[in-house]
Structure formats: C-alpha cells, structure tokens
Coordinates of C-alpha atoms in Angstrom, one line a residue:
M174 CA -11.4 27.9 -9.9
D175 CA -12.2 25.2 -8.2
A176 CA -9.5 22.7 -7.6
A177 CA -11.2 20.0 -9.3
Q178 CA -11.2 22.2 -12.4
R179 CA -7.7 22.5 -12.8
E180 CA -5.6 21.4 -15.5
L181 CA -3.5 17.8 -14.7
P182 CA -0.8 18.3 -17.4
S183 CA 0.5 21.2 -14.6
L184 CA 1.2 18.4 -12.2
I185 CA 4.8 17.4 -14.3
E186 CA 6.1 20.6 -12.9
S187 CA 3.6 21.3 -9.7
V188 CA 4.2 18.0 -7.9
G189 CA 7.5 17.1 -9.7
A190 CA 9.5 20.3 -8.8
G191 CA 12.4 20.3 -6.2
A192 CA 11.1 16.7 -5.6
T193 CA 12.5 15.1 -2.6
P194 CA 12.2 11.5 -1.2
F195 CA 9.2 10.8 1.2
V196 CA 9.4 9.1 4.4
Y197 CA 6.2 7.3 3.6
P198 CA 6.3 7.5 -0.1
A199 CA 2.8 6.9 -0.9
A200 CA 1.5 9.1 1.9
G201 CA 4.3 11.8 0.2
L202 CA 3.0 11.0 -2.8
L203 CA -0.9 11.8 -2.3
S204 CA 0.4 14.6 -0.4
R205 CA 1.8 16.4 -3.3
V206 CA -1.2 15.7 -5.4
L207 CA -3.6 16.5 -3.0
A208 CA -1.2 19.9 -2.6
H209 CA -2.4 20.2 -6.4
L210 CA -5.6 20.1 -6.3
G211 CA -6.6 22.1 -3.1
L212 CA -6.3 20.7 -0.6
D213 CA -3.1 20.8 2.2
L214 CA -2.8 17.6 4.1
P215 CA 1.4 16.5 4.9
P216 CA 2.1 13.3 4.5
E217 CA 2.2 12.8 7.7
V218 CA -1.6 13.5 7.6
C219 CA -2.3 11.2 5.4
F220 CA -0.1 8.8 5.7
G221 CA -2.5 8.7 9.8
L222 CA -6.3 9.0 7.3
G223 CA -4.8 6.3 5.3
C224 CA -4.6 4.2 8.2
E225 CA -1.2 2.0 7.5
L226 CA 0.2 1.8 11.1
D227 CA -0.2 -2.2 12.3
F228 CA 1.9 -4.6 13.8
A229 CA 2.7 -7.5 11.8
L230 CA 5.0 -10.6 11.4
P231 CA 6.6 -12.2 7.1
G232 CA 3.9 -13.2 5.5
R233 CA 1.2 -12.8 7.1
G234 CA -1.9 -10.0 6.7
G235 CA -0.8 -7.3 6.3
G236 CA 2.5 -8.0 5.8
E237 CA 4.2 -7.0 2.2
G238 CA 3.9 -3.7 4.0
A239 CA 5.6 -0.8 2.1
A240 CA 5.8 -3.2 -0.9
G241 CA 2.6 -4.4 -1.3
F242 CA -0.9 -5.4 0.2
G243 CA 0.4 -2.7 3.2
E244 CA -0.1 0.5 0.2
R245 CA -2.7 -0.6 -1.3
R246 CA -5.2 -0.3 1.8
F247 CA -3.5 2.6 2.8
H248 CA -4.5 4.1 -0.8
R249 CA -8.0 2.5 -0.7
H250 CA -8.6 3.7 3.3
L251 CA -7.0 7.6 2.0
S252 CA -9.6 7.6 -1.0
H253 CA -12.8 6.7 1.8
A254 CA -11.1 8.8 4.8
L255 CA -11.3 11.7 2.4
G256 CA -14.9 10.6 0.1
L257 CA -12.3 10.4 -3.4
W258 CA -13.0 7.5 -5.3
F259 CA -11.4 4.6 -6.1
W260 CA -10.0 2.5 -8.5
E261 CA -8.3 -0.5 -8.8
A262 CA -7.1 -3.2 -12.0
R263 CA -5.3 -6.3 -12.4
T264 CA -2.8 -7.1 -15.3
H265 CA -0.9 -10.9 -15.5
T266 CA 2.1 -9.9 -18.2
P267 CA 3.8 -6.0 -18.6
R268 CA 2.3 -5.9 -22.0
S269 CA -1.1 -6.0 -20.9
F270 CA -0.4 -3.7 -18.2
L271 CA 1.0 -0.5 -21.2
Q272 CA -2.0 -2.6 -23.3
F273 CA -4.2 -1.4 -20.0
L274 CA -2.5 2.1 -19.2
L275 CA -1.9 3.2 -22.9
D276 CA -4.4 1.4 -24.9
E277 CA -7.9 1.1 -22.4
W278 CA -7.4 3.2 -19.1
L279 CA -6.5 6.3 -20.9
D280 CA -8.1 6.4 -24.3
F281 CA -11.6 5.4 -22.6
A282 CA -11.3 8.4 -20.4
G283 CA -9.9 10.9 -23.4
K284 CA -10.2 14.0 -21.9
Q285 CA -11.4 13.7 -19.2
Q286 CA -7.9 13.5 -17.5
P287 CA -7.9 10.3 -15.2
L288 CA -3.8 11.4 -14.4
P289 CA -2.7 10.9 -11.6
I290 CA -2.4 6.7 -12.0
L291 CA -0.9 5.5 -8.9
V292 CA 1.7 2.0 -9.8
W293 CA 4.2 -0.1 -8.6
L294 CA 7.1 -0.2 -11.2
P295 CA 11.2 -0.8 -10.4
L296 CA 12.3 2.2 -11.0
E297 CA 15.0 2.6 -8.7
G298 CA 15.8 -0.5 -7.6
P299 CA 13.2 -2.5 -5.5
T300 CA 9.3 -2.3 -6.9
E301 CA 8.5 1.2 -5.3
P302 CA 4.7 3.5 -5.5
A303 CA 5.6 6.3 -8.7
L304 CA 2.6 8.2 -10.0
L305 CA 2.1 8.3 -13.7
L306 CA 1.8 12.1 -14.0
A307 CA 1.8 12.4 -18.6
V308 CA 1.9 10.3 -21.3
D309 CA 4.5 11.8 -24.2
E310 CA 2.0 11.5 -27.7
G311 CA 1.6 8.8 -29.3
G312 CA 1.8 7.0 -26.0
D313 CA 5.9 6.0 -27.0
A314 CA 6.6 7.1 -23.0
L315 CA 5.4 7.7 -19.9
H316 CA 6.7 10.1 -16.7
F317 CA 6.4 8.8 -13.2
L318 CA 7.6 10.1 -9.8
S319 CA 9.8 8.0 -7.9
G320 CA 8.3 7.8 -3.9
T321 CA 10.9 6.7 -3.5
S322 CA 13.0 9.3 -3.6
G323 CA 11.1 12.3 -5.5
R324 CA 13.0 12.1 -8.9
M325 CA 11.2 12.3 -12.4
H326 CA 11.9 9.6 -14.6
R327 CA 11.3 8.9 -18.4
R328 CA 10.1 5.1 -19.3
T329 CA 9.7 4.6 -22.9
R330 CA 7.4 1.4 -23.6
A331 CA 10.6 -0.8 -24.5
E332 CA 11.9 0.0 -21.5
L333 CA 9.3 -0.8 -19.1
E334 CA 8.2 -4.1 -20.8
A335 CA 12.0 -5.3 -20.3
L336 CA 10.6 -4.6 -16.8
A337 CA 9.5 -6.5 -14.4
L338 CA 6.4 -4.8 -13.9
P339 CA 3.3 -4.5 -11.2
E340 CA 0.2 -7.0 -10.6
Y341 CA -1.3 -4.3 -10.0
V342 CA -2.3 -0.8 -11.5
H343 CA -4.2 1.8 -9.5
A344 CA -6.8 4.9 -10.2
I345 CA -6.9 6.9 -7.4
F346 CA -7.5 10.5 -8.4
H347 CA -9.8 11.3 -10.4
P348 CA -10.2 14.9 -10.0
P349 CA -12.7 16.8 -12.8
L350 CA -15.4 14.3 -11.7
N351 CA -15.3 12.7 -8.4
F352 CA -12.3 14.7 -5.9
L353 CA -15.3 17.6 -4.9
R354 CA -18.5 16.9 -3.1
Q355 CA -21.7 18.0 -4.3
D356 CA -21.5 21.1 -2.1
G357 CA -17.7 22.4 -3.3
K358 CA -16.5 21.4 -0.9
F359 CA -13.4 18.8 0.8
R360 CA -15.2 15.8 3.3
P361 CA -15.0 18.0 6.9
M362 CA -11.5 16.9 8.3
G363 CA -13.2 15.7 11.9
S364 CA -15.2 13.2 10.0
A365 CA -12.0 11.7 8.4
V366 CA -9.6 12.0 10.9
R367 CA -12.6 9.2 13.3
H368 CA -13.3 7.2 10.0
A369 CA -9.4 6.3 10.3
L370 CA -8.9 5.9 13.6
V371 CA -11.6 3.0 14.0
Q372 CA -9.8 1.3 11.9
T373 CA -6.2 2.0 13.4
V374 CA -7.3 1.0 16.4
H375 CA -9.6 -2.0 14.7
Q376 CA -6.4 -3.2 13.1
L377 CA -4.2 -2.5 15.9
E378 CA -5.7 -4.3 18.6
V379 CA -7.7 -7.6 16.3
G380 CA -5.3 -7.4 12.8
F381 CA -5.4 -9.0 9.5
G382 CA -4.2 -12.9 10.8
G383 CA -0.6 -12.3 11.9
T384 CA -1.5 -9.3 12.5
G385 CA -1.3 -6.4 14.9
L386 CA -1.6 -6.9 19.3
T387 CA -2.5 -10.8 19.7
A388 CA 0.5 -11.2 17.0
L389 CA 3.2 -9.3 18.7
A390 CA 2.2 -10.8 22.3
S391 CA 2.5 -14.5 19.9
L392 CA 6.0 -13.3 18.9
A393 CA 7.7 -12.0 22.2
R394 CA 6.2 -15.2 23.8
R395 CA 7.8 -17.6 21.5
M396 CA 10.9 -15.8 22.2
A397 CA 10.9 -15.5 25.7
E398 CA 10.4 -20.1 25.7
G399 CA 12.5 -20.0 23.4
E400 CA 10.9 -21.3 19.9
G401 CA 12.1 -20.4 16.7
A402 CA 15.7 -21.3 14.6
A403 CA 18.2 -18.6 14.0
E404 CA 17.1 -18.6 11.0
E405 CA 13.5 -17.2 12.0
W406 CA 15.0 -14.3 13.8
R407 CA 17.4 -13.4 10.7
E408 CA 14.3 -13.4 8.8
L409 CA 12.2 -11.4 10.8
A410 CA 14.8 -8.9 11.3
R411 CA 15.0 -8.5 7.2
F412 CA 11.6 -8.7 7.3
Y413 CA 11.5 -5.2 9.4
L414 CA 14.2 -4.1 8.6
T415 CA 13.0 -4.2 4.6
R416 CA 9.4 -2.3 6.2
S417 CA 11.3 0.8 7.3
R418 CA 13.7 0.9 4.1
H419 CA 12.4 4.7 4.8
D420 CA 11.3 5.0 7.9
Q421 CA 14.3 7.8 9.0
E422 CA 15.3 9.4 11.9
E423 CA 14.4 7.2 14.4
N424 CA 10.5 7.2 13.1
G425 CA 10.0 3.6 14.5
L426 CA 8.3 1.7 12.4
F427 CA 6.3 5.3 11.7
R428 CA 5.3 5.7 15.1
R429 CA 6.9 9.6 15.3
T430 CA 5.0 10.2 11.7
F431 CA 2.0 8.5 13.4
A432 CA 2.5 11.5 16.3
A433 CA 3.2 14.1 14.2
F434 CA -0.3 13.2 12.2
L435 CA -2.1 13.0 15.9
D436 CA -0.3 17.0 16.6
R437 CA -1.7 17.9 13.7
V438 CA -5.4 16.6 13.8
G439 CA -5.7 17.6 17.7
A440 CA -4.3 21.0 17.3
A441 CA -7.6 21.5 14.7
L442 CA -9.9 20.0 16.6
E443 CA -9.3 21.1 20.4
E444 CA -9.0 17.3 21.5
P445 CA -6.5 17.0 24.4
A446 CA -6.6 13.1 24.0
F447 CA -4.8 13.5 20.7
G448 CA -1.6 15.5 22.0
Q449 CA -1.1 12.7 24.5
A450 CA -1.7 9.8 22.2
A451 CA 0.9 11.6 20.1
E452 CA 3.6 11.6 23.2
L453 CA 2.9 8.1 23.6
Y454 CA 3.7 7.7 20.0
R455 CA 6.9 8.5 20.2
D456 CA 7.8 6.9 22.8
L457 CA 7.1 4.1 21.1
A458 CA 9.4 5.5 18.1
R459 CA 12.0 5.9 20.6
R460 CA 11.4 1.4 21.6
W461 CA 10.8 0.1 18.2
S462 CA 14.0 2.1 16.8
G463 CA 16.2 0.3 20.1
W464 CA 14.9 -2.8 18.3
L465 CA 15.2 -2.3 14.9
R466 CA 18.8 -1.3 15.8
L467 CA 20.0 -4.9 17.1
C468 CA 18.0 -6.3 14.3
D469 CA 20.7 -5.3 12.5
A470 CA 23.0 -6.0 14.4
L471 CA 22.0 -9.5 14.1
L472 CA 22.5 -9.8 10.2
I473 CA 25.8 -8.4 10.4
G474 CA 26.7 -10.7 13.1
A475 CA 27.4 -8.2 16.2
V476 CA 25.3 -10.4 18.2
A477 CA 24.9 -13.9 18.3
P478 CA 20.8 -15.1 17.3
A479 CA 20.2 -16.5 21.2
E480 CA 21.2 -12.9 22.0
F481 CA 19.0 -11.0 19.2
R482 CA 16.2 -13.8 20.5
A483 CA 16.5 -13.2 24.3
E484 CA 17.1 -9.2 24.2
S485 CA 14.5 -9.0 21.8
A486 CA 12.0 -10.6 24.0
M487 CA 12.3 -8.4 27.0
A488 CA 11.8 -5.6 24.4
L489 CA 8.7 -6.6 22.9
Q490 CA 6.9 -8.0 25.5
A491 CA 7.5 -3.7 27.0
L492 CA 6.6 -3.2 23.8
H493 CA 3.8 -5.1 23.6
Q494 CA 2.4 -3.3 26.7
A495 CA 3.8 -0.1 25.0
E496 CA 1.4 -0.3 22.7
A497 CA -1.4 -1.4 24.7
Q498 CA -1.2 2.0 25.9
A499 CA -1.0 4.1 23.4
V500 CA -4.5 2.0 21.8
A501 CA -6.3 2.6 24.8
T502 CA -5.2 6.8 24.8
L503 CA -6.5 6.6 21.0
R504 CA -9.9 5.4 22.3
R505 CA -10.1 7.9 24.4
C506 CA -9.7 10.3 22.0
L507 CA -12.6 8.8 19.7
D508 CA -15.2 8.8 22.6
G509 CA -13.7 13.1 22.8
M510 CA -14.7 13.0 19.6
A511 CA -18.2 11.6 19.7
A512 CA -19.0 13.5 23.1
V513 CA -18.2 16.9 20.9
G514 CA -20.5 14.9 18.2
V515 CA -18.1 14.4 15.2
A516 CA -19.8 12.1 12.8
G517 CA -18.0 8.6 11.7

C-alpha cells in the first residue's frame, strides 16, 4: 500500500506509542509522522532539512526560537525541502481556534482525513508544539501528542477553551492528496539537502535582522567594550537557557543535532566535506554548551555580571570565528554537490 493511502486514525497508535521526549520537539514529532507514512527520516535529519540552525538575540528575527517564529519557519522550510504541502492559519480567540479546528477545518476536509494538524498548546507548561492526532466522535475531546514529553493528552473542548490558546494553527501534512509526488516517490534526498543548506548558510551568514554571524559579532564586540547593564546580560542568559530547554547532552544550541544531520546525509550522498563540517559543529556544540553553563552560573549568582561579561566576550569572539569556519565548510559541501549535479 502506498504511504499516502494509509489510514490516518492509526496515527494515535503508531505515532503516540512508546513516545519519548525529543531533543528538538517539532523535529521529533514530524519524524514520527513521516515514519508512519513510509519515509524514514530521523529527528536530526528533519531538524537539518528544516533549516533551524541560527543565532539570534532576544526579540530579534528568529529570536522567539523554539517557542514561536523559529518553529513556524522550521515547518515551512521542511515542507518545502520535502515537497510537502504547507498550510497555516491564524485565529484570534480561544473559541475561534476551536471553532476553526472542529467546525471549519475538520468539517471542510471531511472524509479526506486531514490529520495530523500541528498546533501550539500549553499542555505541560509553556506553549509547545503538539500534534492533533484524533478527535472524539462529536468533537467533544481532542487527542494531542506533546512535543516536549512525547506523551499523549486528551483535552475536552471546555478544557481547551480555558487555556491560553495560540494565534497560529498549522496543518503541515495532508497525506492522501499532497504527500507524494506524481511518480509516487518522495523528493530525492540530495535535492532536499541542497535546498536546506542554501537556506541555512544564508540565515547563518546574513540572518533576519538581529540574527546570524553579524549579530554574534556585534554581541561579542559590545561585551568586549563593556557596553550593556547587568540586567541586559541576565535577559540574554535567560533567553538562551530557555531556547535550549530541550537541549540535552551538551547539544550546544542544537549544533550536535546538526552535526548528526551532516553525518547522515554525508554518508548517504558520499560527500566527504559533510564529515568535516560535522566535526566542526560537534566542536561548536562543546563551545556553546560551555557558554550556556556560564549563563546558568550568572542566573544562580555563581558569577557576577561583570565576570560574565568579560568571560562571555572572549568565548563569543572565539565562537564567532568557529561559526564562520563552519559556514565556510558548509559552502564547500554545496560546491561538492553542485560538482556532481545535485539540483536545488
């Protein structure tokens, strides 16, 4: 049976069964859905294809990170890289959010089985990505898979109305109609990887206003010159510790996850430059993890703001140089792919 013909009600068993927490919640959620549909893409590959590697300052560009704009950007890029249909809607009140899901979208889609739908909900604390996998008959309760813990949650309509529900609701996948290409095959991996790397290199080098290497260099310079007040550095530390709240095992702002992506696609594409880039990003993971420990020390009072600023100035200057070297290696990966005729 083609992946696109599978019955989606089984998602609640195949995607939700034995769930565990994900390093990058959205990538873990979508990896499970793709596996259910017949495409084996581990979470680290979904992360890399979703172009979610960046550097941002609080309140700038991708600065909402894992809680907002960053993940909307991630899903848009991942769907583009794989040739999937991407849909996004904006609602304005909790009641309109539910009305949209239950009375408009599900009713409109009808027998086309539009699940899963990706939404942001405060299921287990702060707002997190979750998959709507099933709806009880009559629409009285909805079943969600948490991106933070990987657990299933059942919420009644009344319970959802009592929550601070999100502005945005996503439906990334519509497998019966949109998932497969006309020839019945998934988009070639080389094409998807090239598309993702082009975008990732751009956002690391140029960014989106307050992001990328320029923002990192500016932050390191300001710290070296003694600019900024103590509360500004605490805000910065809180911002990055929040962004890395799922950043397990010295992942270093997800640089280790990105290195695993490079290892996997480099082996698949037989391009040695990917292995070189992966080593650089593993080193960056160690460096960023060390700086995150310094951020934690500032917030618990183990180091003074002046000491944090001075140590951060040196650490971030070194990180800027290492990040620039890693981006240059990603460009060599793209050159190697172009040399063997991999299209974007």
